[in-house]
Short mmCIF file of C-alpha atoms in Angstrom, two decimals:
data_model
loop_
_atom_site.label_atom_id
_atom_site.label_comp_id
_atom_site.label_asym_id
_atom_site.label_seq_id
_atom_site.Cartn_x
_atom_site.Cartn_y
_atom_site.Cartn_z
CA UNK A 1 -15.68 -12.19 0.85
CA UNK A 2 -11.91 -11.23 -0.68
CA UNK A 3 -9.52 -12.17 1.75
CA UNK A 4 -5.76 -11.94 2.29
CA UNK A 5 -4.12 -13.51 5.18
CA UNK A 6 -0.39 -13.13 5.61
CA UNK A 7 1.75 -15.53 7.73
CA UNK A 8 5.54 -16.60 8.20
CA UNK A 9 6.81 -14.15 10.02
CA UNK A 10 8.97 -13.89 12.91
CA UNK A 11 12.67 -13.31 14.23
CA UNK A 12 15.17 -13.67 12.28
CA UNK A 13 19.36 -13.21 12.97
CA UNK A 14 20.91 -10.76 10.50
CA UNK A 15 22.06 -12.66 7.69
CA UNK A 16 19.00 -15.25 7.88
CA UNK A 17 16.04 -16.39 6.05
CA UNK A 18 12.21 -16.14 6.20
CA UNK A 19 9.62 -17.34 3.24
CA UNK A 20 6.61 -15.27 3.91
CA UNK A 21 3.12 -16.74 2.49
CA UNK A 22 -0.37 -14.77 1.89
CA UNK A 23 -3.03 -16.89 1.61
CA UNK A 24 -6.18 -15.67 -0.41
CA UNK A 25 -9.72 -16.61 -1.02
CA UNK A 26 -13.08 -15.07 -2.34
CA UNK A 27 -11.85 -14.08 -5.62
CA UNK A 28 -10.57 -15.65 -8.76
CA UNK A 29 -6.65 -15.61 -8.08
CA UNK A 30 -5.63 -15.98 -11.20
CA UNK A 31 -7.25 -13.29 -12.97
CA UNK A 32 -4.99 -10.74 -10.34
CA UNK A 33 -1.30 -9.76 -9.66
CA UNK A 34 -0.28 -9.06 -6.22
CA UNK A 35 2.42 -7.08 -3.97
CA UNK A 36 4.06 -7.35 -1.42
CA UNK A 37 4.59 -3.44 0.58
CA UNK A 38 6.18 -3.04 4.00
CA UNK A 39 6.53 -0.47 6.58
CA UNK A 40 8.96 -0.26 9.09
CA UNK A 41 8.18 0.62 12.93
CA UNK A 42 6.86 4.08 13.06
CA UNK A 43 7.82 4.52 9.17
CA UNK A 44 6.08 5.30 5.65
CA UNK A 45 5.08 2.34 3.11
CA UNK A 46 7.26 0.94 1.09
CA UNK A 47 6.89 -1.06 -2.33
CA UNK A 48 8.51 -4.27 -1.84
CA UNK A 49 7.44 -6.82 -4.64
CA UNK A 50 5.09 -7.36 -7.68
CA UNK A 51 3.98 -10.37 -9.28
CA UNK A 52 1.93 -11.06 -12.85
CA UNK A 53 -1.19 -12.66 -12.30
CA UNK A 54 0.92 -15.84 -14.23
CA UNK A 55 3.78 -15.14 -12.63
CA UNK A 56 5.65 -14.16 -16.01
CA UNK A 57 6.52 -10.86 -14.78
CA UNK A 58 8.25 -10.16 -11.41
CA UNK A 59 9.84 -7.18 -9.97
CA UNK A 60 11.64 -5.89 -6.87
CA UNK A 61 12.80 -2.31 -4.97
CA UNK A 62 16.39 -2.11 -5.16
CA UNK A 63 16.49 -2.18 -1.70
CA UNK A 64 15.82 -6.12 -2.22
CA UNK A 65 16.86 -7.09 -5.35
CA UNK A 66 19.13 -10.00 -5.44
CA UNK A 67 17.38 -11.22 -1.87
CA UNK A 68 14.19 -11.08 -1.98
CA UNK A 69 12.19 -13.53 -4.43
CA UNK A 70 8.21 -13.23 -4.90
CA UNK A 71 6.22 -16.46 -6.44
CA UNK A 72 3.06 -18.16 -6.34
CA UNK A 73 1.08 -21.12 -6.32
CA UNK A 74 -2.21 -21.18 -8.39
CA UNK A 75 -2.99 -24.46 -6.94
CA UNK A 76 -3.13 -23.14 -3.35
CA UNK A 77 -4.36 -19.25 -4.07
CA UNK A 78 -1.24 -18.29 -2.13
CA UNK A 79 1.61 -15.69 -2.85
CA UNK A 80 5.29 -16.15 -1.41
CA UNK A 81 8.10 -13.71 -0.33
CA UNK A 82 11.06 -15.75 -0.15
CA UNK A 83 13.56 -13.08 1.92
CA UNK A 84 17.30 -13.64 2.33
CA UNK A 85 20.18 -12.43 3.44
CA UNK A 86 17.98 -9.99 6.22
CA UNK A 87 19.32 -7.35 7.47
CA UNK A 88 18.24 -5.05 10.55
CA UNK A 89 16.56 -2.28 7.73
CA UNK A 90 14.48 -4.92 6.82
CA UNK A 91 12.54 -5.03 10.01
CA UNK A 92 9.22 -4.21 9.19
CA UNK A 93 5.56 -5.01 8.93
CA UNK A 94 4.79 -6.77 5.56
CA UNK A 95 1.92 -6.52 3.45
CA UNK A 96 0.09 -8.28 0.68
CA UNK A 97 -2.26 -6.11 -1.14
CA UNK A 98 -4.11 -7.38 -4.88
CA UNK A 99 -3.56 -4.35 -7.23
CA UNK A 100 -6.81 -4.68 -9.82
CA UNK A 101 -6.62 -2.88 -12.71
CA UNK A 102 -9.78 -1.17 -15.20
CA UNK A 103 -8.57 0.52 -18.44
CA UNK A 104 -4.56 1.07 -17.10
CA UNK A 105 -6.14 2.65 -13.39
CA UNK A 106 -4.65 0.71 -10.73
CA UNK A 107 -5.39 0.44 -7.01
CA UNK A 108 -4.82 -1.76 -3.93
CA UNK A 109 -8.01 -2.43 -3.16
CA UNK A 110 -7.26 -5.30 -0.59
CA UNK A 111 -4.85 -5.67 1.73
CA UNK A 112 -4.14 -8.22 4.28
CA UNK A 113 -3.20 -7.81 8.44
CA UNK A 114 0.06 -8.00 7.63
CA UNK A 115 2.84 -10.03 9.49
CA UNK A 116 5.94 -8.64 10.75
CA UNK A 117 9.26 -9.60 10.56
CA UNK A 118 12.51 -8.70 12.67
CA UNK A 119 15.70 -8.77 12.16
CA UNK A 120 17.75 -8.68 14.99
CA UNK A 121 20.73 -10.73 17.03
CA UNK B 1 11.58 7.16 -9.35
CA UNK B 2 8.68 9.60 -8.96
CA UNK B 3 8.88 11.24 -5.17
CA UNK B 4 5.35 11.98 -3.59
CA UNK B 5 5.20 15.01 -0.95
CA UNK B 6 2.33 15.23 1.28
CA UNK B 7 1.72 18.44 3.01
CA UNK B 8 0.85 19.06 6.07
CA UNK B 9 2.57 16.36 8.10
CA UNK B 10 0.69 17.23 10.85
CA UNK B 11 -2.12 18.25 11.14
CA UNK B 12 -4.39 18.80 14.33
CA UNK B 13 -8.22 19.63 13.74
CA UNK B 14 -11.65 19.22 15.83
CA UNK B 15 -14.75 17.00 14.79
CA UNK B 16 -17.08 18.69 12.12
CA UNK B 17 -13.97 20.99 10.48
CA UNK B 18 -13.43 20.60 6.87
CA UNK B 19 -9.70 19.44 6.11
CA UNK B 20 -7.34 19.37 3.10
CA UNK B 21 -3.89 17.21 2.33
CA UNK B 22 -2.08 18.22 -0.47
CA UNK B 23 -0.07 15.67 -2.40
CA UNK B 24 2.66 16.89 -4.92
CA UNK B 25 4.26 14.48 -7.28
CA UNK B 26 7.57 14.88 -8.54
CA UNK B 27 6.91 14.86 -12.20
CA UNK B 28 3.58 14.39 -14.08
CA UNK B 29 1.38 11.47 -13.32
CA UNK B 30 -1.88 12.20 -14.82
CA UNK B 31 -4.45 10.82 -12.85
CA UNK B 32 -2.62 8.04 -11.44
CA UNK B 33 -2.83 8.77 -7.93
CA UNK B 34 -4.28 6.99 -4.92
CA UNK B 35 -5.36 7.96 -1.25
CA UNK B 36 -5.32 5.51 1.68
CA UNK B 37 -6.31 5.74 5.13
CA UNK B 38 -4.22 4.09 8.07
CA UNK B 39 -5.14 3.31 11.70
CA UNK B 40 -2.52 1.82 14.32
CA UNK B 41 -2.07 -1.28 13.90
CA UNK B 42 -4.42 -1.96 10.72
CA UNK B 43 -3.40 -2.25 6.92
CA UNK B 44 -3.97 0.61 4.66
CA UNK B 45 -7.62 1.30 3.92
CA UNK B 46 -8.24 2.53 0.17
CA UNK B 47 -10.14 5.35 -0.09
CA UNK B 48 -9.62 7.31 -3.42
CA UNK B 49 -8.52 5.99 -6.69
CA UNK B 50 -7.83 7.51 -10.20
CA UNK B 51 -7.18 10.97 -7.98
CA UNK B 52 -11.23 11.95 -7.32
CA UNK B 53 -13.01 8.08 -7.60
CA UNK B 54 -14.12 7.55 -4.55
CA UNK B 55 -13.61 3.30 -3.52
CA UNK B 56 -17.46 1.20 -2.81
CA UNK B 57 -18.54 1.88 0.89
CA UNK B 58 -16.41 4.92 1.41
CA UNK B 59 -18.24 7.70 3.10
CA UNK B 60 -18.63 10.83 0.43
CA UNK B 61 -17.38 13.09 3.12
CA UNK B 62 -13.92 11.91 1.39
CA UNK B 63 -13.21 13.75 -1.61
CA UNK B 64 -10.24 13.88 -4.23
CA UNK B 65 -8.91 16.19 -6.81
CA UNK B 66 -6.31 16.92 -9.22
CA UNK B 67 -4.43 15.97 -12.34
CA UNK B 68 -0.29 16.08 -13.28
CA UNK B 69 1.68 17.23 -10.08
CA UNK B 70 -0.97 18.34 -7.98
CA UNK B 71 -3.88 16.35 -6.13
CA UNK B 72 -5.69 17.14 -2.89
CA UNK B 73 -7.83 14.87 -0.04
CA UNK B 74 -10.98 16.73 1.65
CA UNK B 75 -12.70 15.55 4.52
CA UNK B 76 -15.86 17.65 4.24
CA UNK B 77 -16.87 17.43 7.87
CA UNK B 78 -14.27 14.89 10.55
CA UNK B 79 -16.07 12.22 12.31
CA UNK B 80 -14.32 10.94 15.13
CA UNK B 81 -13.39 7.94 13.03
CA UNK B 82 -11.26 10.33 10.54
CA UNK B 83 -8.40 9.95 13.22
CA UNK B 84 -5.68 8.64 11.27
CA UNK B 85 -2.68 9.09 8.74
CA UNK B 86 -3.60 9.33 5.49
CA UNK B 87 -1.09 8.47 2.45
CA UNK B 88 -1.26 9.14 -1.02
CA UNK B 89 0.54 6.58 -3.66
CA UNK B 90 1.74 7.01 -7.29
CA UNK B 91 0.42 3.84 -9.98
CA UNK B 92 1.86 5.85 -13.43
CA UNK B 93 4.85 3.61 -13.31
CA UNK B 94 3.06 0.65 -12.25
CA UNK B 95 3.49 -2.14 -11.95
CA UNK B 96 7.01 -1.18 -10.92
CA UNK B 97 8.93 1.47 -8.79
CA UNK B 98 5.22 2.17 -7.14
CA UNK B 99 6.06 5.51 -4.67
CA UNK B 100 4.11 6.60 -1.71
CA UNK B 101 3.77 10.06 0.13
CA UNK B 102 5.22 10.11 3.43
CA UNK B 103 1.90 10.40 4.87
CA UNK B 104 0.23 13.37 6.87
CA UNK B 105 -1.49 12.36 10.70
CA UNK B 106 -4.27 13.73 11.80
CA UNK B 107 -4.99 14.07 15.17
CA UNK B 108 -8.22 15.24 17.06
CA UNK B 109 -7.48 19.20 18.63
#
C-alpha cells in the first residue's frame, strides 16, 4: 500500500538547521512530484515546497525562499526538506503529500503523519 | 496569489443533520478545487477533487459542487465520525503558489 513516512524533526535554536526526509513506498516514485505543506500549532495549512517528479522543477512560498531547499533521491524513494536559517514562525507540523495529476486535475491524494519541528531557544 | 474563504468557521450541528461549507475563491479557478477532512492530530484526509469527484472509499454522504468562485461541501446526513475541520484548497496555479481555505470546524451540538 502507498506510503509516506516523514522523519527529521525536532528542536531546533532560532537561526539553526534541520533536513527533513519522507520516505515512500508502494508506488512508482518516479512517475510523481511531491510537497512538502505545514501547519502551525492550532493554524491553517500552508504550501511549503514542490518538487518535479525529476527534480527539474522546484519551487518554494516566499515565506521560505532562500532557506528552505526541497530534493530527492530516486535511489532511496525519499524526498528532502533541507530548512535553514529557522525561525520561531516556522514552528510547525510538516507534511509530505504526492500531488497526482489526470488531464491537468490535481490532488493530494496521500499524505504522510507528519513530523514537527520547533523552533525555539 | 488566489485567497480561499471558507464560510462558516464554525459550525455546530447534531448527528443525522444535513450540512453545507461554502468555499469562495478569490478569482476564477474553474474546477480546480479540492476538499479535505482533518482530525486532531492526523494529516489531511482527501475527500473531494475536481470540485464534485468524490476520492475511492469516501462515503457518498460527502458531496461537492461548483465551478469559478463558488464551490460548496454537503454532508447529507453527519455520522459521528464527520467531527472534524474540513478545508478546501486551490490547484489552478499548481504546481506553485497552491492556497488553502482557512478551514471551517465542525463540532457535534
Amino acid at each position: 500500500q502507498v506510503q509516506l513516512v516523514e522523519s527529521g524533526g525536532g528542536v531546533v535554536q532560532p537561526g539553526g538547521s534541520l533536513r527533513l526526509s519522507c520516505a515512500t513506498s508502494g508506488f512508482a516514485f518516479t512517475s510523481y512530484g511531491f510537497f512538502w505543506v505545514r501547519q502551525a500549532p492550532g493554524k491553517g495549512l500552508e504550501w511549503v515546497a514542490y518538487i518535479r517528479y525529476d527534480g527539474s522543477k522546484k519551487d518554494y512560498a516566499d515565506s521560505v525562499k532562500g532557506r528552505f531547499t526541497i530534493s530527492r533521491d530516486n535511489s532511496k524513494n525519499t524526498v528532502y526538506l533541507q530548512m535553514n536559517s529557522l525561525r520561531a514562525e516556522d514552528t510547525a507540523m510538516y507534511y509530505c503529500a504526492r500531488p497526482p495529476c489526470t488531464d491537468n486535475i490535481c490532488r493530494f491524494d496521500y499524505w504522510g503523519q507528519g513530523t514537527l519541528v520547533t523552533v525555539s531557544s | 496569489d488566489i485567497q480561499l474563504t471558507q464560510s462558516p468557521s464554525f459550525l455546530s450541528a447534531s448527528v443525522g443533520d444535513r450540512v453545507t461549507i461554502t468555499c469562495r475563491a478569490s478569482q476564477g479557478i474553474s474546477i480546480s478545487l479540492a476538499w479535505y477532512q482533518q482530525k486532531p492530530g492526523k494529516a489531511p484526509r482527501l475527500l473531494i477533487y475536481a470540485a464534485s469527484t468524490l476520492q475511492s472509499g469516501v462515503p457518498s454522504r460527502f458531496s461537492g459542487s461548483g465551478s469559478g468562485t463558488e464551490f460548496t461541501l454537503t454532508i447529507s446526513s453527519l455520522q459521528p465520525e464527520d467531527f472534524a475541520t474540513y478545508y478546501c484548497q486551490q490547484l489552478n496555479s499548481y504546481p506553485s503558489s497552491i492556497t488553502f481555505g482557512q478551514g471551517t470546524r465542525l463540532e457535534i451540538k
